[in-house]
CSV table of C-alpha atoms in Angstrom, one decimal:
chain,number,residue,atom,x,y,z
A,1,UNK,CA,61.2,-48.0,229.9
A,2,UNK,CA,62.6,-45.7,227.2
A,3,UNK,CA,59.8,-43.1,227.1
A,4,UNK,CA,61.4,-39.8,226.2
A,5,UNK,CA,59.0,-37.4,227.7
A,6,UNK,CA,61.5,-34.6,228.4
A,7,UNK,CA,65.2,-34.6,227.7
A,8,UNK,CA,66.3,-33.6,231.2
A,9,UNK,CA,64.5,-34.3,234.5
A,10,UNK,CA,63.5,-31.3,236.5
A,11,UNK,CA,65.0,-32.5,239.7
A,12,UNK,CA,68.7,-33.5,240.0
A,13,UNK,CA,70.8,-35.4,242.5
A,14,UNK,CA,72.0,-32.1,244.1
A,15,UNK,CA,68.4,-31.2,244.9
A,16,UNK,CA,67.9,-34.5,246.7
A,17,UNK,CA,71.2,-34.2,248.6
A,18,UNK,CA,70.3,-30.7,249.7
A,19,UNK,CA,66.9,-32.0,250.9
A,20,UNK,CA,68.7,-34.7,252.9
A,21,UNK,CA,70.7,-32.1,254.7
A,22,UNK,CA,67.6,-30.1,255.4
A,23,UNK,CA,65.8,-33.1,256.8
A,24,UNK,CA,68.6,-34.1,259.2
A,25,UNK,CA,67.1,-34.3,262.7
A,26,UNK,CA,63.6,-33.8,261.3
A,27,UNK,CA,62.7,-37.0,259.5
A,28,UNK,CA,63.8,-40.5,260.7
A,29,UNK,CA,66.2,-42.7,258.8
A,30,UNK,CA,63.6,-45.5,258.7
A,31,UNK,CA,64.8,-49.1,259.2
A,32,UNK,CA,65.2,-51.7,256.6
A,33,UNK,CA,64.0,-55.2,257.5
A,34,UNK,CA,64.7,-58.5,255.7
A,35,UNK,CA,61.9,-60.8,254.8
A,36,UNK,CA,62.7,-64.5,254.9
A,37,UNK,CA,59.4,-65.5,253.4
A,38,UNK,CA,59.6,-63.1,250.5
A,39,UNK,CA,63.2,-64.0,249.9
A,40,UNK,CA,62.4,-67.7,249.6
A,41,UNK,CA,59.5,-66.9,247.3
A,42,UNK,CA,61.5,-64.6,245.0
A,43,UNK,CA,64.8,-66.6,245.1
A,44,UNK,CA,66.8,-63.5,246.1
A,45,UNK,CA,67.2,-61.4,249.3
A,46,UNK,CA,64.2,-59.1,249.8
A,47,UNK,CA,64.3,-56.1,252.2
A,48,UNK,CA,61.5,-53.9,253.3
A,49,UNK,CA,62.2,-50.1,253.6
A,50,UNK,CA,59.9,-49.2,256.5
A,51,UNK,CA,58.5,-45.7,255.7
A,52,UNK,CA,55.4,-46.8,257.6
A,53,UNK,CA,57.6,-46.2,260.7
A,54,UNK,CA,58.4,-42.6,259.6
A,55,UNK,CA,57.1,-39.7,261.6
A,56,UNK,CA,53.3,-39.2,260.8
A,57,UNK,CA,53.3,-42.8,259.5
A,58,UNK,CA,54.5,-42.1,256.0
A,59,UNK,CA,57.1,-40.6,253.7
A,60,UNK,CA,55.0,-37.5,253.1
A,61,UNK,CA,56.8,-35.5,255.9
A,62,UNK,CA,60.0,-35.5,253.8
A,63,UNK,CA,58.6,-33.6,250.8
A,64,UNK,CA,56.3,-31.4,252.8
A,65,UNK,CA,59.1,-30.1,255.1
A,66,UNK,CA,61.4,-29.4,252.2
A,67,UNK,CA,58.7,-27.5,250.3
A,68,UNK,CA,57.6,-25.4,253.2
A,69,UNK,CA,61.2,-24.8,254.4
A,70,UNK,CA,61.9,-23.3,251.0
A,71,UNK,CA,59.2,-20.7,251.1
A,72,UNK,CA,60.1,-17.0,251.3
A,73,UNK,CA,59.4,-15.1,254.6
A,74,UNK,CA,56.4,-13.4,253.1
A,75,UNK,CA,55.0,-16.7,251.9
A,76,UNK,CA,55.4,-18.3,255.3
A,77,UNK,CA,53.6,-15.4,256.9
A,78,UNK,CA,50.6,-16.0,254.6
A,79,UNK,CA,50.4,-19.7,255.8
A,80,UNK,CA,50.0,-22.8,253.8
A,81,UNK,CA,47.0,-24.9,252.6
A,82,UNK,CA,46.8,-28.5,251.5
A,83,UNK,CA,44.2,-31.0,250.5
A,84,UNK,CA,44.4,-34.7,251.4
A,85,UNK,CA,42.5,-37.7,252.7
A,86,UNK,CA,45.3,-38.6,255.1
A,87,UNK,CA,49.1,-38.9,254.7
A,88,UNK,CA,49.9,-35.6,253.0
A,89,UNK,CA,47.6,-33.9,255.5
A,90,UNK,CA,49.6,-35.1,258.4
A,91,UNK,CA,52.9,-34.4,256.7
A,92,UNK,CA,52.0,-30.8,256.0
A,93,UNK,CA,50.6,-30.3,259.5
A,94,UNK,CA,53.7,-31.5,261.3
A,95,UNK,CA,56.1,-29.8,258.9
A,96,UNK,CA,54.3,-26.5,259.3
A,97,UNK,CA,54.3,-26.8,263.1
A,98,UNK,CA,58.0,-27.6,263.1
A,99,UNK,CA,58.7,-24.5,261.0
A,100,UNK,CA,56.3,-22.2,262.8
A,101,UNK,CA,54.0,-21.8,259.8
A,102,UNK,CA,50.2,-21.7,260.0
A,103,UNK,CA,48.5,-24.5,258.1
A,104,UNK,CA,45.0,-25.2,256.9
A,105,UNK,CA,44.2,-28.7,255.6
A,106,UNK,CA,41.1,-29.6,253.7
A,107,UNK,CA,39.9,-33.2,254.0
A,108,UNK,CA,36.9,-35.0,252.5
A,109,UNK,CA,33.8,-35.1,254.6
A,110,UNK,CA,34.1,-38.9,254.9
A,111,UNK,CA,37.8,-38.9,255.9
A,112,UNK,CA,38.5,-41.4,258.7
A,113,UNK,CA,38.2,-39.9,262.1
A,114,UNK,CA,41.7,-41.1,263.3
A,115,UNK,CA,43.3,-39.3,260.4
A,116,UNK,CA,41.3,-36.1,261.0
A,117,UNK,CA,42.3,-36.2,264.7
A,118,UNK,CA,46.0,-36.8,263.9
A,119,UNK,CA,46.1,-33.9,261.5
A,120,UNK,CA,44.6,-31.6,264.1
A,121,UNK,CA,47.0,-32.8,266.8
A,122,UNK,CA,50.0,-32.1,264.5
A,123,UNK,CA,48.8,-28.4,264.5
A,124,UNK,CA,46.7,-27.9,261.4
A,125,UNK,CA,43.3,-26.3,261.2
A,126,UNK,CA,41.1,-29.0,259.5
A,127,UNK,CA,38.2,-28.2,257.2
A,128,UNK,CA,36.0,-30.9,255.9
A,129,UNK,CA,34.7,-30.1,252.4
A,130,UNK,CA,33.8,-32.3,249.4
A,131,UNK,CA,32.7,-35.8,249.1
A,132,UNK,CA,35.7,-36.9,246.9
A,133,UNK,CA,39.3,-35.7,246.8
A,134,UNK,CA,38.8,-33.7,243.6
A,135,UNK,CA,36.2,-31.6,245.3
A,136,UNK,CA,38.5,-31.2,248.4
A,137,UNK,CA,41.4,-30.1,246.1
A,138,UNK,CA,39.1,-27.5,244.5
A,139,UNK,CA,38.1,-26.1,247.9
A,140,UNK,CA,41.7,-25.9,249.0
A,141,UNK,CA,42.8,-24.1,245.8
A,142,UNK,CA,39.9,-21.6,246.2
A,143,UNK,CA,41.1,-20.9,249.7
A,144,UNK,CA,44.6,-20.3,248.5
A,145,UNK,CA,43.4,-17.9,245.8
A,146,UNK,CA,41.2,-16.1,248.3
A,147,UNK,CA,43.7,-15.8,251.2
A,148,UNK,CA,47.1,-15.8,249.6
A,149,UNK,CA,48.1,-19.0,251.5
A,150,UNK,CA,50.6,-21.2,249.6
A,151,UNK,CA,49.1,-24.4,248.2
A,152,UNK,CA,51.3,-27.4,249.0
A,153,UNK,CA,50.7,-29.9,246.3
A,154,UNK,CA,51.1,-33.6,247.4
A,155,UNK,CA,53.4,-34.6,244.5
A,156,UNK,CA,53.6,-32.1,241.6
A,157,UNK,CA,56.4,-29.9,242.8
A,158,UNK,CA,60.2,-30.2,242.5
A,159,UNK,CA,60.8,-29.6,246.2
A,160,UNK,CA,58.3,-32.3,247.1
A,161,UNK,CA,60.1,-34.7,244.8
A,162,UNK,CA,63.5,-33.8,246.1
A,163,UNK,CA,62.3,-34.5,249.7
A,164,UNK,CA,60.8,-37.9,248.8
A,165,UNK,CA,64.1,-38.7,246.9
A,166,UNK,CA,65.9,-38.9,250.2
A,167,UNK,CA,64.3,-42.4,250.6
A,168,UNK,CA,66.5,-43.5,247.7
A,169,UNK,CA,69.7,-42.2,249.3
A,170,UNK,CA,68.9,-44.1,252.4
A,171,UNK,CA,68.2,-47.3,250.5
A,172,UNK,CA,71.7,-47.1,248.9
A,173,UNK,CA,73.3,-46.5,252.3
A,174,UNK,CA,71.4,-49.4,253.9
A,175,UNK,CA,71.5,-51.9,251.1
A,176,UNK,CA,74.4,-50.9,248.7
A,177,UNK,CA,74.1,-54.2,246.8
A,178,UNK,CA,70.5,-53.6,245.8
A,179,UNK,CA,69.5,-54.6,242.3
A,180,UNK,CA,65.8,-53.8,242.1
A,181,UNK,CA,63.6,-51.2,244.0
A,182,UNK,CA,59.8,-51.5,244.0
A,183,UNK,CA,57.8,-48.4,245.0
A,184,UNK,CA,54.1,-47.6,244.9
A,185,UNK,CA,53.0,-45.0,242.5
A,186,UNK,CA,50.0,-42.6,242.8
A,187,UNK,CA,50.7,-39.1,241.6
A,188,UNK,CA,54.4,-40.2,241.3
A,189,UNK,CA,56.3,-38.0,243.7
A,190,UNK,CA,58.0,-40.7,245.7
A,191,UNK,CA,58.9,-42.9,242.7
A,192,UNK,CA,60.2,-39.9,240.8
A,193,UNK,CA,62.4,-38.8,243.7
A,194,UNK,CA,63.8,-42.2,244.3
A,195,UNK,CA,64.5,-42.6,240.6
A,196,UNK,CA,66.4,-39.3,240.5
A,197,UNK,CA,68.7,-40.4,243.4
A,198,UNK,CA,69.2,-44.0,242.3
A,199,UNK,CA,69.8,-43.5,238.6
A,200,UNK,CA,72.3,-40.7,239.3
A,201,UNK,CA,74.3,-42.9,241.6
A,202,UNK,CA,73.5,-46.5,240.5
A,203,UNK,CA,72.1,-46.5,236.9
A,204,UNK,CA,72.3,-50.3,237.0
A,205,UNK,CA,69.6,-50.6,239.6
A,206,UNK,CA,66.1,-51.2,238.4
A,207,UNK,CA,63.4,-48.8,239.7
A,208,UNK,CA,60.0,-50.2,239.2
A,209,UNK,CA,56.7,-48.5,240.0
A,210,UNK,CA,53.6,-50.3,241.2
A,211,UNK,CA,50.0,-49.1,240.8
A,212,UNK,CA,46.7,-50.6,241.8
A,213,UNK,CA,45.0,-51.9,238.6
A,214,UNK,CA,41.8,-49.9,239.4
A,215,UNK,CA,43.7,-46.6,239.6
A,216,UNK,CA,46.5,-47.1,237.1
A,217,UNK,CA,46.9,-43.8,235.2
A,218,UNK,CA,50.7,-44.1,234.5
A,219,UNK,CA,50.7,-47.1,232.0
A,220,UNK,CA,48.3,-45.4,229.5
A,221,UNK,CA,49.9,-42.0,230.1
A,222,UNK,CA,53.4,-43.3,229.3
A,223,UNK,CA,52.1,-45.0,226.3
A,224,UNK,CA,50.8,-41.8,224.7
A,225,UNK,CA,53.6,-39.6,226.1
A,226,UNK,CA,51.6,-37.2,228.3
A,227,UNK,CA,49.5,-37.4,231.5
A,228,UNK,CA,46.0,-38.7,230.9
A,229,UNK,CA,43.2,-39.2,233.5
A,230,UNK,CA,41.6,-42.4,234.7
A,231,UNK,CA,37.8,-42.1,235.1
A,232,UNK,CA,36.5,-43.0,238.5
A,233,UNK,CA,39.7,-44.7,239.9
A,234,UNK,CA,38.7,-47.5,242.3
A,235,UNK,CA,41.0,-49.2,244.8
A,236,UNK,CA,41.2,-49.9,248.5
A,237,UNK,CA,44.7,-48.3,248.3
A,238,UNK,CA,43.6,-44.7,248.8
A,239,UNK,CA,47.2,-43.5,249.2
A,240,UNK,CA,47.8,-44.2,245.5
A,241,UNK,CA,44.3,-43.6,244.3
A,242,UNK,CA,45.2,-40.7,242.0
A,243,UNK,CA,43.3,-40.2,238.7
A,244,UNK,CA,46.0,-38.3,236.8
A,245,UNK,CA,49.9,-38.2,237.0
A,246,UNK,CA,51.5,-35.0,238.1
A,247,UNK,CA,53.3,-33.1,235.3
A,248,UNK,CA,56.6,-32.8,237.1
A,249,UNK,CA,56.9,-36.5,238.3
A,250,UNK,CA,55.6,-37.8,235.0
A,251,UNK,CA,58.5,-36.2,233.1
A,252,UNK,CA,61.0,-37.9,235.5
A,253,UNK,CA,59.2,-41.2,235.6
A,254,UNK,CA,59.0,-41.4,231.8
A,255,UNK,CA,62.7,-40.7,231.6
A,256,UNK,CA,64.1,-42.8,234.5
A,257,UNK,CA,61.8,-45.6,235.7
A,258,UNK,CA,62.4,-49.0,234.2
A,259,UNK,CA,58.7,-50.0,234.3
A,260,UNK,CA,55.3,-49.4,236.0
A,261,UNK,CA,53.3,-52.6,236.8
A,262,UNK,CA,49.9,-53.1,238.2
A,263,UNK,CA,48.5,-55.3,241.0
A,264,UNK,CA,45.0,-56.5,241.9
A,265,UNK,CA,42.9,-55.8,244.9
A,266,UNK,CA,43.4,-59.5,246.0
A,267,UNK,CA,47.1,-59.1,245.8
A,268,UNK,CA,47.0,-55.9,247.9
A,269,UNK,CA,45.0,-57.5,250.6
A,270,UNK,CA,47.2,-60.6,250.7
A,271,UNK,CA,50.3,-58.3,250.9
A,272,UNK,CA,48.8,-56.4,253.8
A,273,UNK,CA,48.1,-59.7,255.6
A,274,UNK,CA,51.6,-61.0,254.9
A,275,UNK,CA,53.2,-57.8,256.3
A,276,UNK,CA,51.1,-58.1,259.5
A,277,UNK,CA,51.6,-61.8,260.0
A,278,UNK,CA,55.1,-62.4,258.9
A,279,UNK,CA,56.9,-59.0,259.3
A,280,UNK,CA,54.8,-57.8,262.3
A,281,UNK,CA,54.3,-54.5,260.4
A,282,UNK,CA,51.1,-52.5,260.1
A,283,UNK,CA,51.1,-51.2,256.5
A,284,UNK,CA,48.3,-49.5,254.7
A,285,UNK,CA,47.1,-50.9,251.3
A,286,UNK,CA,49.1,-48.3,249.3
A,287,UNK,CA,52.2,-49.1,251.2
A,288,UNK,CA,51.8,-52.8,250.4
A,289,UNK,CA,51.7,-52.3,246.6
A,290,UNK,CA,55.4,-53.4,246.2
A,291,UNK,CA,54.9,-56.5,248.3
A,292,UNK,CA,51.8,-57.2,246.2
A,293,UNK,CA,53.9,-57.1,243.1
A,294,UNK,CA,56.4,-59.6,244.6
A,295,UNK,CA,53.5,-62.0,245.5
A,296,UNK,CA,51.9,-61.6,242.0
A,297,UNK,CA,55.0,-62.3,239.9
A,298,UNK,CA,57.9,-63.5,242.1
A,299,UNK,CA,59.8,-64.9,239.2
A,300,UNK,CA,60.5,-61.4,237.8
A,301,UNK,CA,62.7,-60.3,240.7
A,302,UNK,CA,65.3,-63.1,241.2
A,303,UNK,CA,68.3,-61.3,239.8
A,304,UNK,CA,69.6,-59.9,243.0
A,305,UNK,CA,68.6,-58.1,246.2
A,306,UNK,CA,65.2,-56.4,246.1
A,307,UNK,CA,64.0,-53.5,248.2
A,308,UNK,CA,60.3,-53.0,248.6
A,309,UNK,CA,59.3,-49.5,249.9
A,310,UNK,CA,56.5,-49.7,252.5
A,311,UNK,CA,55.4,-46.1,252.0
A,312,UNK,CA,52.9,-45.7,254.8
A,313,UNK,CA,51.1,-47.3,257.8
A,314,UNK,CA,48.1,-45.1,258.3
A,315,UNK,CA,45.1,-47.3,258.0
A,316,UNK,CA,41.7,-46.8,259.6
A,317,UNK,CA,41.1,-49.8,262.1
A,318,UNK,CA,37.6,-50.4,260.5
A,319,UNK,CA,39.1,-50.6,257.0
A,320,UNK,CA,42.0,-52.7,258.3
A,321,UNK,CA,39.4,-55.2,259.7
A,322,UNK,CA,37.7,-55.5,256.3
A,323,UNK,CA,40.9,-55.8,254.4
A,324,UNK,CA,42.2,-58.5,256.6
A,325,UNK,CA,39.0,-60.5,256.0
A,326,UNK,CA,39.4,-59.9,252.3
A,327,UNK,CA,43.1,-60.9,252.5
A,328,UNK,CA,42.4,-64.1,254.4
A,329,UNK,CA,39.7,-65.1,251.9
A,330,UNK,CA,42.1,-64.4,249.0
A,331,UNK,CA,44.8,-66.5,250.7
A,332,UNK,CA,42.4,-69.4,251.1
A,333,UNK,CA,42.1,-68.9,254.9
A,334,UNK,CA,38.3,-68.6,254.8
A,335,UNK,CA,35.9,-71.1,253.2
A,336,UNK,CA,32.1,-70.5,252.7
A,337,UNK,CA,29.9,-73.3,251.5
A,338,UNK,CA,26.3,-74.5,251.4
A,339,UNK,CA,25.0,-78.0,251.6
A,340,UNK,CA,21.8,-79.9,252.5
A,341,UNK,CA,21.3,-82.2,255.4
A,342,UNK,CA,18.3,-84.1,256.9
A,343,UNK,CA,16.1,-81.9,259.0
A,344,UNK,CA,16.4,-84.3,262.0
A,345,UNK,CA,18.0,-84.2,265.5
A,346,UNK,CA,21.7,-84.8,265.4
A,347,UNK,CA,22.2,-84.0,261.7
A,348,UNK,CA,24.0,-80.8,262.3
A,349,UNK,CA,26.1,-82.4,265.0
A,350,UNK,CA,27.1,-85.1,262.6
A,351,UNK,CA,28.2,-82.5,260.0
A,352,UNK,CA,30.2,-80.6,262.5
A,353,UNK,CA,31.8,-83.8,263.6
A,354,UNK,CA,33.0,-84.5,260.1
A,355,UNK,CA,34.5,-81.0,259.9
A,356,UNK,CA,36.3,-81.5,263.2
A,357,UNK,CA,38.2,-84.5,261.7
A,358,UNK,CA,39.9,-82.1,259.2
A,359,UNK,CA,40.5,-79.4,261.8
A,360,UNK,CA,38.3,-76.8,260.1
A,361,UNK,CA,37.2,-74.1,262.6
A,362,UNK,CA,33.5,-73.1,262.2
A,363,UNK,CA,33.0,-69.4,262.4
A,364,UNK,CA,29.3,-69.2,261.6
A,365,UNK,CA,26.4,-71.5,260.8
A,366,UNK,CA,23.0,-70.6,259.4
A,367,UNK,CA,19.9,-72.7,258.5
A,368,UNK,CA,17.4,-72.2,255.7
A,369,UNK,CA,14.2,-74.1,255.9
A,370,UNK,CA,11.8,-72.1,253.8
A,371,UNK,CA,13.4,-72.4,250.3
A,372,UNK,CA,10.9,-74.0,247.9
A,373,UNK,CA,13.7,-75.9,246.3
A,374,UNK,CA,14.2,-77.9,249.6
A,375,UNK,CA,12.5,-81.3,250.2
A,376,UNK,CA,10.1,-81.7,253.1
A,377,UNK,CA,12.8,-83.3,255.2
A,378,UNK,CA,15.8,-81.2,254.1
A,379,UNK,CA,17.4,-78.1,255.5
A,380,UNK,CA,20.1,-76.1,253.8
A,381,UNK,CA,23.1,-75.2,256.0
A,382,UNK,CA,25.5,-72.4,255.2
A,383,UNK,CA,28.9,-72.6,256.8
A,384,UNK,CA,31.8,-70.1,257.2
A,385,UNK,CA,35.0,-71.9,258.1
A,386,UNK,CA,38.5,-70.8,259.0
A,387,UNK,CA,41.0,-72.9,257.1
A,388,UNK,CA,44.7,-73.1,256.6
A,389,UNK,CA,45.1,-72.4,252.9
A,390,UNK,CA,43.9,-73.5,249.5
A,391,UNK,CA,45.0,-77.2,250.0
A,392,UNK,CA,43.1,-77.4,253.3
A,393,UNK,CA,40.0,-76.0,251.6
A,394,UNK,CA,40.2,-78.8,249.0
A,395,UNK,CA,40.7,-81.3,251.8
A,396,UNK,CA,37.6,-80.1,253.6
A,397,UNK,CA,35.5,-80.4,250.3
A,398,UNK,CA,36.8,-83.9,249.6
A,399,UNK,CA,36.1,-85.0,253.2
A,400,UNK,CA,32.5,-83.7,253.0
A,401,UNK,CA,31.9,-85.4,249.7
A,402,UNK,CA,33.3,-88.7,251.0
A,403,UNK,CA,31.0,-88.5,254.0
A,404,UNK,CA,28.0,-88.3,251.6
A,405,UNK,CA,27.3,-84.5,251.8
A,406,UNK,CA,26.5,-82.7,248.5
A,407,UNK,CA,28.1,-79.2,248.5
A,408,UNK,CA,25.9,-76.8,246.7
A,409,UNK,CA,28.4,-73.9,246.5
């Protein structure tokens, strides 16, 4: 990338190796799974580093444990505090419990109930404050100032980055022939840690960050050479929905990452669907960002084995349901259309009969009889169909047209 932000990164390989020793027996060495579908698409072996199977469901435990374990006795006695909508909350809660440290976690008022319950079960006292994460962070910082509890930042601390960097060491052990690593980027802690480990040991390996296009603070920040904020970041990938890069990871990423690319919401939902259907893995939208990059531009990664880091699997079931519908629509697996038929007995049955000839599964049918644009003997029918992909959608449309139906939209 050649952005010279600082001459020397603030975290070095020895820090990451020390974190790996500290995490022995605490964090899991998560599996790496091959993907035949993505390998065929890219034209090179693609492996999935399954941090969604880490304890607490994401990589966040690694950094949180290293940070809290490094506190002085008097700091531990004061307790720790964090602010998070999900993954960092659970990582801090479990790490604190394992180390015998009292933890308080602030979460937004609208945080999904499963994430709140999990954080409590890991041992933290949960306080719901703020409608957005920025308000929650402010409440946590005020609590730290008032009580003396140590604020555990989700990404902007060298111990956090060193802990996350242990993912990079595992990648080299599990796939020593790797040529490209794709990793989702929010604040930048995971990408920075992986880059420190990889570039120290294998400078020939490309490390590429991936951001959601609606919350991509790194490209403009790298362009001007310092962190800048994105107003009102918007993405389904709440795990990387960060409005401003962290100062510490920004310095490392500007020095060591080869590129930071962006992906669309359609690509994220399609990637989540692919992970579920093809890899049998539940991955949250933020964790799917590297797979979304592969789906969006597969031709960029054909130079050798690729590792995509699936950074987390904590997704609310209701959100998962909505994302799957969105992903199936983006993949051409749903087709919605309107057409007009005669308002006569048997007309709807005839239409459904035509659809059955092309194996389109009808999910929903609705009639409109009161639109003033309709003729006296017409009814408008809106259909929602389950299809097999874009080509099948085209086949359905052609068949309806050949049968004399006029598709309105």
